[in-house]
mmCIF file of C-alpha atoms in Angstrom:
data_model
loop_
_atom_site.group_PDB
_atom_site.id
_atom_site.type_symbol
_atom_site.label_atom_id
_atom_site.label_comp_id
_atom_site.label_asym_id
_atom_site.label_seq_id
_atom_site.Cartn_x
_atom_site.Cartn_y
_atom_site.Cartn_z
ATOM 1 C CA MET A 85 8.804 -47.857 -17.180
ATOM 2 C CA ALA A 86 11.183 -46.053 -14.892
ATOM 3 C CA VAL A 87 11.041 -46.616 -11.085
ATOM 4 C CA ASN A 88 9.803 -43.268 -9.827
ATOM 5 C CA TYR A 89 7.674 -43.969 -6.758
ATOM 6 C CA ASP A 90 8.008 -44.879 -3.131
ATOM 7 C CA PHE A 91 4.344 -45.589 -2.861
ATOM 8 C CA ILE A 92 1.616 -46.747 -5.280
ATOM 9 C CA VAL A 93 -2.019 -46.433 -4.148
ATOM 10 C CA ILE A 94 -4.580 -48.250 -6.226
ATOM 11 C CA GLY A 95 -8.036 -46.686 -5.894
ATOM 12 C CA GLY A 96 -8.754 -42.967 -5.582
ATOM 13 C CA GLY A 97 -11.873 -43.257 -3.421
ATOM 14 C CA SER A 98 -12.412 -42.066 0.063
ATOM 15 C CA SER A 99 -9.650 -44.076 1.692
ATOM 16 C CA GLY A 100 -7.264 -44.095 -1.249
ATOM 17 C CA SER A 101 -7.428 -40.310 -1.652
ATOM 18 C CA ALA A 102 -6.776 -39.763 2.049
ATOM 19 C CA LEU A 103 -3.900 -42.304 2.101
ATOM 20 C CA ALA A 104 -2.253 -40.844 -1.067
ATOM 21 C CA SER A 105 -2.504 -37.360 0.457
ATOM 22 C CA ASN A 106 -0.672 -38.577 3.598
ATOM 23 C CA LEU A 107 1.921 -40.639 1.740
ATOM 24 C CA ALA A 108 2.799 -37.773 -0.568
ATOM 25 C CA THR A 109 4.227 -35.923 2.427
ATOM 26 C CA LYS A 110 6.701 -38.828 2.917
ATOM 27 C CA GLY A 111 7.827 -39.565 -0.577
ATOM 28 C CA PRO A 112 6.958 -39.759 -4.348
ATOM 29 C CA THR A 113 3.495 -41.329 -4.569
ATOM 30 C CA LEU A 114 1.357 -42.547 -7.487
ATOM 31 C CA LEU A 115 -2.481 -42.700 -7.193
ATOM 32 C CA ILE A 116 -4.250 -44.868 -9.745
ATOM 33 C CA GLU A 117 -7.971 -44.199 -10.358
ATOM 34 C CA ARG A 118 -10.083 -45.894 -12.971
ATOM 35 C CA GLY A 119 -12.701 -43.105 -13.082
ATOM 36 C CA ALA A 120 -12.649 -39.449 -14.191
ATOM 37 C CA ASN A 121 -12.236 -36.409 -12.014
ATOM 38 C CA HIS A 122 -15.418 -35.598 -10.135
ATOM 39 C CA THR A 123 -15.209 -32.031 -11.601
ATOM 40 C CA ALA A 124 -16.245 -33.665 -14.921
ATOM 41 C CA TYR A 125 -19.779 -34.149 -13.374
ATOM 42 C CA PRO A 126 -21.572 -30.960 -12.400
ATOM 43 C CA GLN A 127 -24.122 -33.158 -10.574
ATOM 44 C CA SER A 128 -21.507 -33.973 -7.978
ATOM 45 C CA SER A 129 -21.059 -30.349 -6.871
ATOM 46 C CA VAL A 130 -24.607 -29.321 -5.711
ATOM 47 C CA ARG A 131 -27.277 -30.834 -3.461
ATOM 48 C CA GLN A 132 -29.862 -31.040 -6.121
ATOM 49 C CA GLY A 133 -27.386 -33.271 -8.065
ATOM 50 C CA TRP A 134 -27.685 -36.040 -5.515
ATOM 51 C CA PRO A 135 -28.587 -38.872 -5.960
ATOM 52 C CA GLN A 136 -28.464 -38.510 -9.766
ATOM 53 C CA ILE A 137 -24.651 -38.427 -9.645
ATOM 54 C CA THR A 138 -24.835 -41.907 -8.069
ATOM 55 C CA ALA A 139 -26.835 -43.206 -11.051
ATOM 56 C CA ILE A 140 -24.295 -41.702 -13.548
ATOM 57 C CA ALA A 141 -20.842 -42.409 -12.030
ATOM 58 C CA TRP A 142 -21.557 -45.941 -10.811
ATOM 59 C CA ASP A 143 -20.716 -49.411 -12.175
ATOM 60 C CA HIS A 144 -23.675 -51.700 -11.490
ATOM 61 C CA ILE A 145 -23.156 -55.262 -10.284
ATOM 62 C CA GLN A 146 -26.018 -57.680 -9.646
ATOM 63 C CA ASN A 147 -25.927 -59.778 -6.494
ATOM 64 C CA ARG A 148 -26.153 -63.457 -7.315
ATOM 65 C CA GLY A 149 -28.032 -64.164 -4.130
ATOM 66 C CA SER A 150 -30.954 -61.725 -3.772
ATOM 67 C CA GLY A 151 -30.800 -60.393 -7.325
ATOM 68 C CA HIS A 152 -30.520 -56.880 -5.908
ATOM 69 C CA TRP A 153 -28.275 -54.402 -7.578
ATOM 70 C CA THR A 154 -25.130 -53.047 -6.066
ATOM 71 C CA GLY A 155 -21.992 -51.563 -7.496
ATOM 72 C CA THR A 156 -18.812 -49.513 -7.156
ATOM 73 C CA ALA A 157 -18.022 -45.828 -7.695
ATOM 74 C CA ASN A 158 -16.286 -44.949 -10.891
ATOM 75 C CA ILE A 159 -15.092 -41.479 -10.116
ATOM 76 C CA LEU A 160 -12.140 -39.680 -8.363
ATOM 77 C CA GLY A 161 -13.166 -39.346 -4.699
ATOM 78 C CA GLY A 162 -15.161 -42.565 -4.862
ATOM 79 C CA GLY A 163 -18.071 -42.703 -2.527
ATOM 80 C CA SER A 164 -17.279 -39.228 -1.101
ATOM 81 C CA ALA A 165 -17.864 -37.813 -4.593
ATOM 82 C CA LEU A 166 -21.286 -39.323 -5.105
ATOM 83 C CA ASN A 167 -22.923 -40.435 -1.841
ATOM 84 C CA GLY A 168 -25.127 -38.463 0.550
ATOM 85 C CA ALA A 169 -21.990 -36.774 1.881
ATOM 86 C CA VAL A 170 -22.641 -36.932 5.633
ATOM 87 C CA CYS A 171 -19.749 -36.960 8.024
ATOM 88 C CA TRP A 172 -20.249 -39.148 11.059
ATOM 89 C CA ARG A 173 -17.669 -40.344 13.542
ATOM 90 C CA GLY A 174 -17.768 -44.091 14.187
ATOM 91 C CA GLU A 175 -18.473 -45.559 17.532
ATOM 92 C CA ARG A 176 -15.581 -45.768 20.016
ATOM 93 C CA SER A 177 -16.256 -49.416 20.720
ATOM 94 C CA ILE A 178 -15.553 -50.363 17.081
ATOM 95 C CA PHE A 179 -12.076 -48.900 17.134
ATOM 96 C CA GLU A 180 -11.375 -50.189 20.587
ATOM 97 C CA SER A 181 -12.253 -53.731 19.515
ATOM 98 C CA LEU A 182 -9.789 -53.427 16.632
ATOM 99 C CA GLY A 183 -7.027 -52.347 18.896
ATOM 100 C CA PHE A 184 -6.690 -48.730 17.651
ATOM 101 C CA GLU A 185 -5.429 -46.038 20.017
ATOM 102 C CA LEU A 186 -8.349 -43.702 20.481
ATOM 103 C CA ALA A 187 -6.378 -40.494 20.635
ATOM 104 C CA SER A 188 -4.927 -41.216 17.195
ATOM 105 C CA VAL A 189 -8.339 -41.978 15.828
ATOM 106 C CA GLU A 190 -9.766 -38.795 17.196
ATOM 107 C CA SER A 191 -6.831 -36.790 15.724
ATOM 108 C CA ALA A 192 -7.606 -38.319 12.280
ATOM 109 C CA PHE A 193 -11.351 -37.409 12.619
ATOM 110 C CA GLU A 194 -10.444 -33.866 13.542
ATOM 111 C CA MET A 195 -8.168 -33.484 10.562
ATOM 112 C CA LEU A 196 -10.874 -34.708 8.121
ATOM 113 C CA GLU A 197 -13.589 -32.550 9.704
ATOM 114 C CA ASP A 198 -11.302 -29.525 9.542
ATOM 115 C CA ARG A 199 -10.399 -30.140 5.871
ATOM 116 C CA LEU A 200 -13.660 -31.444 4.393
ATOM 117 C CA CYS A 201 -16.730 -31.332 6.558
ATOM 118 C CA THR A 202 -18.844 -28.342 7.451
ATOM 119 C CA ALA A 203 -21.322 -28.019 10.329
ATOM 120 C CA ASN A 204 -23.939 -26.951 7.707
ATOM 121 C CA ASP A 205 -25.887 -24.571 10.044
ATOM 122 C CA ASP A 206 -28.293 -23.750 7.118
ATOM 123 C CA ALA A 207 -29.742 -27.326 7.364
ATOM 124 C CA ASP A 208 -32.266 -26.407 10.093
ATOM 125 C CA THR A 209 -35.050 -25.997 7.589
ATOM 126 C CA GLU A 210 -38.807 -26.405 8.022
ATOM 127 C CA TYR A 211 -38.483 -29.658 6.045
ATOM 128 C CA MET A 212 -35.839 -31.252 8.243
ATOM 129 C CA ASN A 213 -37.371 -30.024 11.474
ATOM 130 C CA ALA A 214 -40.739 -31.524 10.590
ATOM 131 C CA PHE A 215 -39.252 -34.972 10.540
ATOM 132 C CA ARG A 216 -37.067 -34.321 13.562
ATOM 133 C CA SER A 217 -40.229 -33.375 15.534
ATOM 134 C CA ALA A 218 -42.010 -36.538 14.279
ATOM 135 C CA TRP A 219 -39.099 -38.670 15.403
ATOM 136 C CA GLU A 220 -39.201 -37.059 18.871
ATOM 137 C CA GLU A 221 -42.900 -37.790 19.136
ATOM 138 C CA HIS A 222 -42.090 -41.489 18.520
ATOM 139 C CA GLY A 223 -39.615 -41.556 21.419
ATOM 140 C CA TYR A 224 -36.289 -40.763 19.791
ATOM 141 C CA GLU A 225 -34.009 -38.751 21.981
ATOM 142 C CA PRO A 226 -32.224 -35.746 20.391
ATOM 143 C CA ILE A 227 -28.480 -35.784 21.170
ATOM 144 C CA ASP A 228 -27.079 -32.400 21.988
ATOM 145 C CA SER A 229 -23.557 -32.528 20.665
ATOM 146 C CA ALA A 230 -21.554 -30.977 17.941
ATOM 147 C CA PRO A 231 -22.746 -32.201 14.446
ATOM 148 C CA GLY A 232 -21.316 -35.573 13.446
ATOM 149 C CA LEU A 233 -19.979 -36.367 16.902
ATOM 150 C CA SER A 234 -22.954 -38.061 18.584
ATOM 151 C CA SER A 235 -21.715 -41.616 17.961
ATOM 152 C CA TRP A 236 -18.317 -40.741 19.451
ATOM 153 C CA VAL A 237 -19.487 -39.234 22.750
ATOM 154 C CA GLU A 238 -19.414 -41.543 25.773
ATOM 155 C CA ASN A 239 -22.474 -40.561 27.696
ATOM 156 C CA VAL A 240 -25.188 -41.589 25.201
ATOM 157 C CA THR A 241 -27.479 -44.140 26.909
ATOM 158 C CA SER A 242 -30.569 -44.093 24.682
ATOM 159 C CA VAL A 243 -30.722 -46.714 21.967
ATOM 160 C CA THR A 244 -32.974 -44.605 19.785
ATOM 161 C CA THR A 245 -31.516 -41.165 19.070
ATOM 162 C CA ILE A 246 -31.743 -38.220 16.726
ATOM 163 C CA GLN A 247 -28.352 -37.000 15.564
ATOM 164 C CA ARG A 248 -27.153 -34.127 13.471
ATOM 165 C CA ALA A 249 -24.500 -34.694 10.741
ATOM 166 C CA ARG A 250 -21.659 -32.637 9.310
ATOM 167 C CA THR A 251 -21.553 -32.666 5.532
ATOM 168 C CA LEU A 252 -19.234 -32.758 2.579
ATOM 169 C CA LEU A 253 -21.989 -31.138 0.490
ATOM 170 C CA PRO A 254 -23.095 -27.916 2.203
ATOM 171 C CA ILE A 255 -26.246 -26.051 1.205
ATOM 172 C CA THR A 256 -24.233 -22.978 0.193
ATOM 173 C CA GLY A 257 -21.090 -24.167 -1.466
ATOM 174 C CA THR A 258 -19.843 -27.205 -3.423
ATOM 175 C CA ARG A 259 -19.040 -30.771 -2.468
ATOM 176 C CA GLN A 260 -15.688 -31.468 -0.873
ATOM 177 C CA PRO A 261 -14.805 -35.133 -1.669
ATOM 178 C CA ALA A 262 -11.801 -36.937 -0.160
ATOM 179 C CA SER A 263 -9.725 -35.944 -3.209
ATOM 180 C CA ASP A 264 -9.889 -32.358 -2.023
ATOM 181 C CA LEU A 265 -7.347 -33.395 0.546
ATOM 182 C CA PHE A 266 -4.692 -33.286 -2.145
ATOM 183 C CA GLU A 267 -6.105 -31.400 -5.092
ATOM 184 C CA ASP A 268 -5.301 -27.993 -3.597
ATOM 185 C CA ASP A 269 -1.838 -29.227 -2.627
ATOM 186 C CA LEU A 270 -0.744 -30.818 -5.927
ATOM 187 C CA LEU A 271 1.376 -27.904 -6.925
ATOM 188 C CA ARG A 272 2.617 -27.217 -3.402
ATOM 189 C CA ASN A 273 3.675 -30.721 -2.420
ATOM 190 C CA ASP A 274 7.184 -30.753 -4.074
ATOM 191 C CA GLY A 275 5.669 -32.683 -7.014
ATOM 192 C CA ASN A 276 5.408 -35.772 -4.764
ATOM 193 C CA LEU A 277 1.932 -36.800 -5.866
ATOM 194 C CA THR A 278 1.027 -38.111 -9.396
ATOM 195 C CA VAL A 279 -2.564 -39.092 -10.242
ATOM 196 C CA PHE A 280 -3.409 -41.387 -13.166
ATOM 197 C CA LEU A 281 -7.088 -41.049 -14.101
ATOM 198 C CA LEU A 282 -9.047 -43.463 -16.369
ATOM 199 C CA THR A 283 -6.479 -46.075 -15.430
ATOM 200 C CA LYS A 284 -7.195 -49.649 -14.283
ATOM 201 C CA ALA A 285 -4.821 -51.905 -12.310
ATOM 202 C CA LYS A 286 -4.614 -55.269 -14.101
ATOM 203 C CA ARG A 287 -2.603 -56.965 -11.343
ATOM 204 C CA VAL A 288 -0.012 -56.400 -8.651
ATOM 205 C CA LEU A 289 3.504 -57.499 -9.638
ATOM 206 C CA PHE A 290 5.677 -59.619 -7.329
ATOM 207 C CA ASN A 291 9.392 -60.556 -7.252
ATOM 208 C CA ASP A 292 10.690 -64.107 -6.635
ATOM 209 C CA ASN A 293 10.509 -63.471 -2.852
ATOM 210 C CA LYS A 294 6.793 -62.836 -3.208
ATOM 211 C CA VAL A 295 7.219 -59.125 -2.375
ATOM 212 C CA ALA A 296 5.081 -56.581 -4.222
ATOM 213 C CA ILE A 297 7.271 -54.507 -6.535
ATOM 214 C CA GLY A 298 4.788 -52.740 -8.848
ATOM 215 C CA VAL A 299 1.530 -52.718 -10.727
ATOM 216 C CA GLU A 300 0.565 -53.651 -14.257
ATOM 217 C CA ILE A 301 -1.881 -51.021 -15.578
ATOM 218 C CA ASN A 302 -4.222 -50.306 -18.427
ATOM 219 C CA SER A 303 -4.768 -46.699 -19.411
ATOM 220 C CA PRO A 304 -5.852 -44.701 -22.506
ATOM 221 C CA SER A 305 -2.170 -44.742 -23.540
ATOM 222 C CA GLY A 306 -2.100 -48.520 -23.417
ATOM 223 C CA ASP A 307 -0.651 -51.122 -21.012
ATOM 224 C CA ALA A 308 2.387 -50.549 -18.887
ATOM 225 C CA SER A 309 4.180 -51.824 -15.705
ATOM 226 C CA ILE A 310 5.081 -49.350 -13.019
ATOM 227 C CA TYR A 311 7.492 -50.185 -10.237
ATOM 228 C CA ILE A 312 8.291 -48.940 -6.800
ATOM 229 C CA ARG A 313 11.778 -48.306 -5.367
ATOM 230 C CA ASN A 314 13.380 -50.759 -2.924
ATOM 231 C CA GLY A 315 11.447 -50.603 0.309
ATOM 232 C CA GLY A 316 8.430 -49.009 -1.301
ATOM 233 C CA LYS A 317 4.810 -50.165 -0.827
ATOM 234 C CA VAL A 318 1.777 -50.902 -2.919
ATOM 235 C CA PHE A 319 -1.618 -50.252 -1.333
ATOM 236 C CA LEU A 320 -4.943 -51.654 -2.439
ATOM 237 C CA ASN A 321 -7.855 -49.210 -1.792
ATOM 238 C CA THR A 322 -10.335 -50.438 -4.340
ATOM 239 C CA GLY A 323 -13.377 -51.197 -2.137
ATOM 240 C CA ALA A 324 -15.087 -54.291 -0.885
ATOM 241 C CA TYR A 325 -15.609 -55.859 -4.402
ATOM 242 C CA GLU A 326 -12.630 -54.743 -6.420
ATOM 243 C CA THR A 327 -10.016 -55.341 -3.791
ATOM 244 C CA PRO A 328 -10.546 -59.079 -3.443
ATOM 245 C CA LYS A 329 -10.898 -59.273 -7.241
ATOM 246 C CA LEU A 330 -7.487 -57.567 -7.697
ATOM 247 C CA LEU A 331 -5.888 -59.760 -5.082
ATOM 248 C CA MET A 332 -7.101 -62.912 -6.911
ATOM 249 C CA LEU A 333 -6.061 -61.506 -10.274
ATOM 250 C CA SER A 334 -2.561 -61.014 -8.720
ATOM 251 C CA GLY A 335 -2.284 -64.513 -7.483
ATOM 252 C CA ILE A 336 -3.535 -64.165 -3.848
ATOM 253 C CA GLY A 337 -6.670 -66.057 -3.089
ATOM 254 C CA PRO A 338 -8.411 -69.472 -2.856
ATOM 255 C CA ASP A 339 -6.417 -72.186 -4.534
ATOM 256 C CA ASN A 340 -9.387 -73.524 -6.435
ATOM 257 C CA THR A 341 -10.177 -70.029 -7.885
ATOM 258 C CA LEU A 342 -6.607 -69.416 -9.002
ATOM 259 C CA ALA A 343 -6.457 -72.865 -10.549
ATOM 260 C CA LYS A 344 -9.754 -72.481 -12.305
ATOM 261 C CA TYR A 345 -8.650 -69.372 -14.225
ATOM 262 C CA GLY A 346 -4.937 -70.346 -14.675
ATOM 263 C CA ILE A 347 -3.581 -67.600 -12.463
ATOM 264 C CA PRO A 348 -0.107 -68.314 -11.075
ATOM 265 C CA LYS A 349 -0.269 -68.606 -7.257
ATOM 266 C CA VAL A 350 1.665 -66.210 -5.091
ATOM 267 C CA TYR A 351 -0.190 -66.916 -1.861
ATOM 268 C CA GLY A 352 -2.993 -69.359 -1.309
ATOM 269 C CA ASN A 353 -5.607 -67.804 1.002
ATOM 270 C CA ASN A 354 -9.143 -69.113 1.185
ATOM 271 C CA ALA A 355 -10.293 -66.074 3.204
ATOM 272 C CA VAL A 356 -9.901 -63.672 0.287
ATOM 273 C CA GLY A 357 -13.424 -62.635 -0.912
ATOM 274 C CA GLN A 358 -15.131 -64.056 2.175
ATOM 275 C CA ASN A 359 -17.137 -62.402 4.999
ATOM 276 C CA LEU A 360 -18.765 -59.784 2.702
ATOM 277 C CA ILE A 361 -21.175 -57.544 4.619
ATOM 278 C CA ASP A 362 -23.765 -56.095 2.233
ATOM 279 C CA ARG A 363 -25.814 -53.630 4.304
ATOM 280 C CA LYS A 364 -29.258 -53.539 2.796
ATOM 281 C CA GLU A 365 -31.093 -50.274 2.401
ATOM 282 C CA ALA A 366 -34.420 -49.080 1.069
ATOM 283 C CA SER A 367 -36.034 -45.809 0.217
ATOM 284 C CA ILE A 368 -39.727 -44.770 -0.009
ATOM 285 C CA GLY A 369 -41.645 -41.689 -0.929
ATOM 286 C CA ILE A 370 -43.695 -40.235 1.875
ATOM 287 C CA PRO A 371 -46.406 -37.630 0.738
ATOM 288 C CA THR A 372 -46.410 -34.371 2.711
ATOM 289 C CA LEU A 373 -49.599 -32.357 3.193
ATOM 290 C CA LYS A 374 -47.945 -29.164 2.030
ATOM 291 C CA SER A 375 -44.751 -27.822 0.522
ATOM 292 C CA LEU A 376 -42.147 -27.252 3.280
ATOM 293 C CA GLU A 377 -39.297 -24.756 3.165
ATOM 294 C CA GLY A 378 -36.011 -26.563 2.438
ATOM 295 C CA SER A 379 -37.660 -29.595 0.800
ATOM 296 C CA ASP A 380 -35.547 -28.989 -2.303
ATOM 297 C CA ILE A 381 -32.179 -29.098 -0.642
ATOM 298 C CA GLY A 382 -32.138 -31.488 2.346
ATOM 299 C CA VAL A 383 -29.719 -34.374 2.164
ATOM 300 C CA LEU A 384 -29.427 -36.566 5.245
ATOM 301 C CA ASP A 385 -28.848 -33.672 7.604
ATOM 302 C CA TYR A 386 -30.547 -35.353 10.567
ATOM 303 C CA ALA A 387 -30.858 -39.052 11.206
ATOM 304 C CA ALA A 388 -33.001 -41.285 13.466
ATOM 305 C CA ILE A 389 -30.679 -44.084 14.705
ATOM 306 C CA SER A 390 -31.300 -47.276 16.600
ATOM 307 C CA ASN A 391 -29.118 -50.293 17.212
ATOM 308 C CA ASP A 392 -30.335 -51.988 14.098
ATOM 309 C CA TYR A 393 -31.073 -49.270 11.568
ATOM 310 C CA TRP A 394 -30.365 -45.681 10.455
ATOM 311 C CA ALA A 395 -33.031 -43.532 8.846
ATOM 312 C CA SER A 396 -32.949 -40.031 7.238
ATOM 313 C CA ILE A 397 -34.553 -37.690 4.703
ATOM 314 C CA ALA A 398 -33.401 -36.302 1.415
ATOM 315 C CA HIS A 399 -34.913 -33.610 -0.820
ATOM 316 C CA THR A 400 -38.003 -34.155 -3.003
ATOM 317 C CA HIS A 401 -36.076 -34.354 -6.266
ATOM 318 C CA ALA A 402 -34.224 -37.419 -5.012
ATOM 319 C CA PHE A 403 -37.173 -39.784 -5.195
ATOM 320 C CA ALA A 404 -37.215 -40.254 -8.983
ATOM 321 C CA TRP A 405 -33.416 -40.810 -9.105
ATOM 322 C CA GLY A 406 -33.658 -43.219 -6.129
ATOM 323 C CA ASN A 407 -35.847 -45.489 -8.257
ATOM 324 C CA VAL A 408 -33.020 -45.828 -10.764
ATOM 325 C CA ILE A 409 -30.319 -46.222 -8.103
ATOM 326 C CA GLN A 410 -32.183 -49.093 -6.390
ATOM 327 C CA GLY A 411 -31.723 -50.822 -9.678
ATOM 328 C CA CYS A 412 -35.297 -51.968 -10.193
ATOM 329 C CA GLY A 413 -34.766 -53.876 -6.963
ATOM 330 C CA VAL A 414 -38.503 -53.815 -6.110
ATOM 331 C CA CYS A 415 -39.384 -55.336 -9.479
ATOM 332 C CA ASP A 416 -40.096 -58.974 -9.966
ATOM 333 C CA VAL A 417 -36.841 -60.963 -10.014
ATOM 334 C CA LYS A 418 -37.003 -61.629 -13.733
ATOM 335 C CA HIS A 419 -37.041 -57.886 -14.372
ATOM 336 C CA ARG A 420 -34.000 -57.049 -12.318
ATOM 337 C CA THR A 421 -31.796 -56.720 -15.384
ATOM 338 C CA PRO A 422 -29.295 -54.166 -16.755
ATOM 339 C CA ALA A 423 -31.868 -53.209 -19.344
ATOM 340 C CA CYS A 424 -34.223 -52.172 -16.539
ATOM 341 C CA ILE A 425 -31.668 -49.753 -15.209
ATOM 342 C CA GLU A 426 -30.699 -48.438 -18.609
ATOM 343 C CA GLN A 427 -34.222 -47.860 -19.623
ATOM 344 C CA MET A 428 -35.224 -46.098 -16.353
ATOM 345 C CA LEU A 429 -32.141 -43.916 -16.376
ATOM 346 C CA GLY A 430 -32.483 -43.112 -20.048
ATOM 347 C CA ALA A 431 -36.187 -42.104 -19.542
ATOM 348 C CA LEU A 432 -35.220 -39.949 -16.573
ATOM 349 C CA LEU A 433 -32.426 -38.132 -18.419
ATOM 350 C CA PHE A 434 -34.577 -37.661 -21.579
ATOM 351 C CA TYR A 435 -37.911 -36.713 -20.054
ATOM 352 C CA GLY A 436 -36.884 -35.247 -16.715
ATOM 353 C CA MET A 437 -38.597 -35.785 -13.402
ATOM 354 C CA GLY A 438 -41.877 -34.235 -14.447
ATOM 355 C CA ARG A 439 -43.919 -31.989 -12.167
ATOM 356 C CA ASP A 440 -42.545 -31.362 -8.755
ATOM 357 C CA SER A 441 -44.593 -32.939 -5.971
ATOM 358 C CA ASN A 442 -44.730 -32.891 -2.150
ATOM 359 C CA ILE A 443 -42.957 -36.179 -1.662
ATOM 360 C CA ALA A 444 -40.289 -36.720 0.883
ATOM 361 C CA PHE A 445 -37.459 -39.109 0.061
ATOM 362 C CA TYR A 446 -37.188 -41.362 3.216
ATOM 363 C CA TYR A 447 -34.134 -43.546 3.465
ATOM 364 C CA VAL A 448 -33.528 -46.525 5.764
ATOM 365 C CA ALA A 449 -30.421 -48.665 6.080
ATOM 366 C CA GLN A 450 -29.277 -51.585 8.212
ATOM 367 C CA ARG A 451 -26.591 -50.952 10.850
ATOM 368 C CA ARG A 452 -25.531 -54.424 12.087
ATOM 369 C CA PRO A 453 -26.559 -57.199 9.605
ATOM 370 C CA LEU A 454 -25.593 -60.762 10.454
ATOM 371 C CA THR A 455 -25.737 -62.071 6.907
ATOM 372 C CA ARG A 456 -22.387 -62.677 5.207
ATOM 373 C CA GLY A 457 -21.654 -63.171 1.486
ATOM 374 C CA ASN A 458 -18.644 -63.511 -0.738
ATOM 375 C CA VAL A 459 -16.820 -62.077 -3.806
ATOM 376 C CA THR A 460 -15.073 -64.176 -6.435
ATOM 377 C CA LEU A 461 -13.792 -63.908 -10.049
ATOM 378 C CA ALA A 462 -15.970 -64.075 -13.124
ATOM 379 C CA SER A 463 -12.931 -64.548 -15.321
ATOM 380 C CA ALA A 464 -9.199 -63.836 -15.478
ATOM 381 C CA ASP A 465 -9.934 -60.612 -17.422
ATOM 382 C CA PHE A 466 -9.480 -57.514 -15.407
ATOM 383 C CA ARG A 467 -12.185 -55.786 -17.355
ATOM 384 C CA ASP A 468 -14.941 -58.209 -16.076
ATOM 385 C CA PRO A 469 -16.738 -57.216 -12.908
ATOM 386 C CA PRO A 470 -16.504 -59.703 -10.037
ATOM 387 C CA ILE A 471 -19.217 -62.178 -9.066
ATOM 388 C CA VAL A 472 -20.876 -60.948 -5.835
ATOM 389 C CA HIS A 473 -23.072 -63.094 -3.726
ATOM 390 C CA ASP A 474 -24.692 -61.182 -0.836
ATOM 391 C CA GLY A 475 -25.611 -64.246 1.231
ATOM 392 C CA TRP A 476 -29.317 -63.993 0.463
ATOM 393 C CA SER A 477 -31.718 -65.971 -1.576
ATOM 394 C CA MET A 478 -34.595 -65.034 -3.868
ATOM 395 C CA GLU A 479 -36.779 -67.604 -2.178
ATOM 396 C CA TYR A 480 -38.013 -67.096 1.342
ATOM 397 C CA GLU A 481 -37.861 -70.800 2.081
ATOM 398 C CA GLU A 482 -34.147 -70.796 1.425
ATOM 399 C CA LEU A 483 -33.256 -67.883 3.802
ATOM 400 C CA THR A 484 -30.824 -68.655 6.596
ATOM 401 C CA ALA A 485 -31.404 -67.726 10.245
ATOM 402 C CA SER A 486 -29.090 -64.691 9.710
ATOM 403 C CA ASN A 487 -31.158 -63.693 6.703
ATOM 404 C CA LYS A 488 -34.389 -63.827 8.741
ATOM 405 C CA HIS A 489 -32.830 -61.854 11.655
ATOM 406 C CA ASP A 490 -31.823 -59.120 9.192
ATOM 407 C CA LEU A 491 -35.219 -59.211 7.482
ATOM 408 C CA ASP A 492 -37.014 -58.725 10.770
#
């Protein structure tokens, strides 16, 4: 295939879409995405379509440790096209510890907020305010700042706060995933950006000097090799599971893994696939005594945040879909199977959610887990999902000190 690109970005998720949008202003850029356009899924566009879009445009992977289900987005825009769509700035201390210049980080935040995120003033519904008031009664301090900026401001001293989010999924309007950064500019960007959908990267190609020169792909048209110009770059933005998998398939990874599957070594690196952080989350249904205004549209607009966890509320329709997305995770271990998910999803699609009820979808997630896992290859076939071990065990007696800390 002809050499047409200065940059190749593999993975059209949140980071890949933003990166490709930026690189296209500098030179011809190719974005490779294995999923379809988010516009193919009407559930992605409206609030009542979350979290069912997550159950539909998601490739499930079972953790080998806990048996819980996880997975990766299979859609242009990645997580930003199917998650709860809230926009939060990260904490200053995280970027400082990584050596980033804060003014540059803030500028990037401002650009994303201006292009994608809305303040969502319509979110102050009776439904959301009921939980906000309950959190205040339990000692959480409301932070008075612009939506989405609470974690960024410097004068927050409380360890338990109530924060307001910006959103990619406004109550009145449609979702704006990260791919919106370039979708409106495709025809106005001097033709610098090309997007291949439904296309998988099989491996990164290297020259004799071990410099990346292109990508071998598999698309509906067949297999092909695509190359960058001299001085060009290949970027891997395929997420926490698929990125180490692609590195290993390309010959970069632990020596024993490469040897096991007969993959020619480019670089031996035992750190590839290690230090996985699988942040655990759970959702429960909380009965409400009466129907509350806004209960059919709320999606994580306010959050109760502590050092160790993050909690929020979604609309009442989310509860049934949440059961599927959790992947039968609360079932007995022997029932945590692909068939469990397929049957639950099939029943939900076929029969619907049934009668609406006054149940709030309450969501809780870890913030700073200590447990670490790993990712490795299941085979040398690019079509096979990776093996993911989240660092947990199905037996309490086998839990590590980090596991027990996170469990508490």
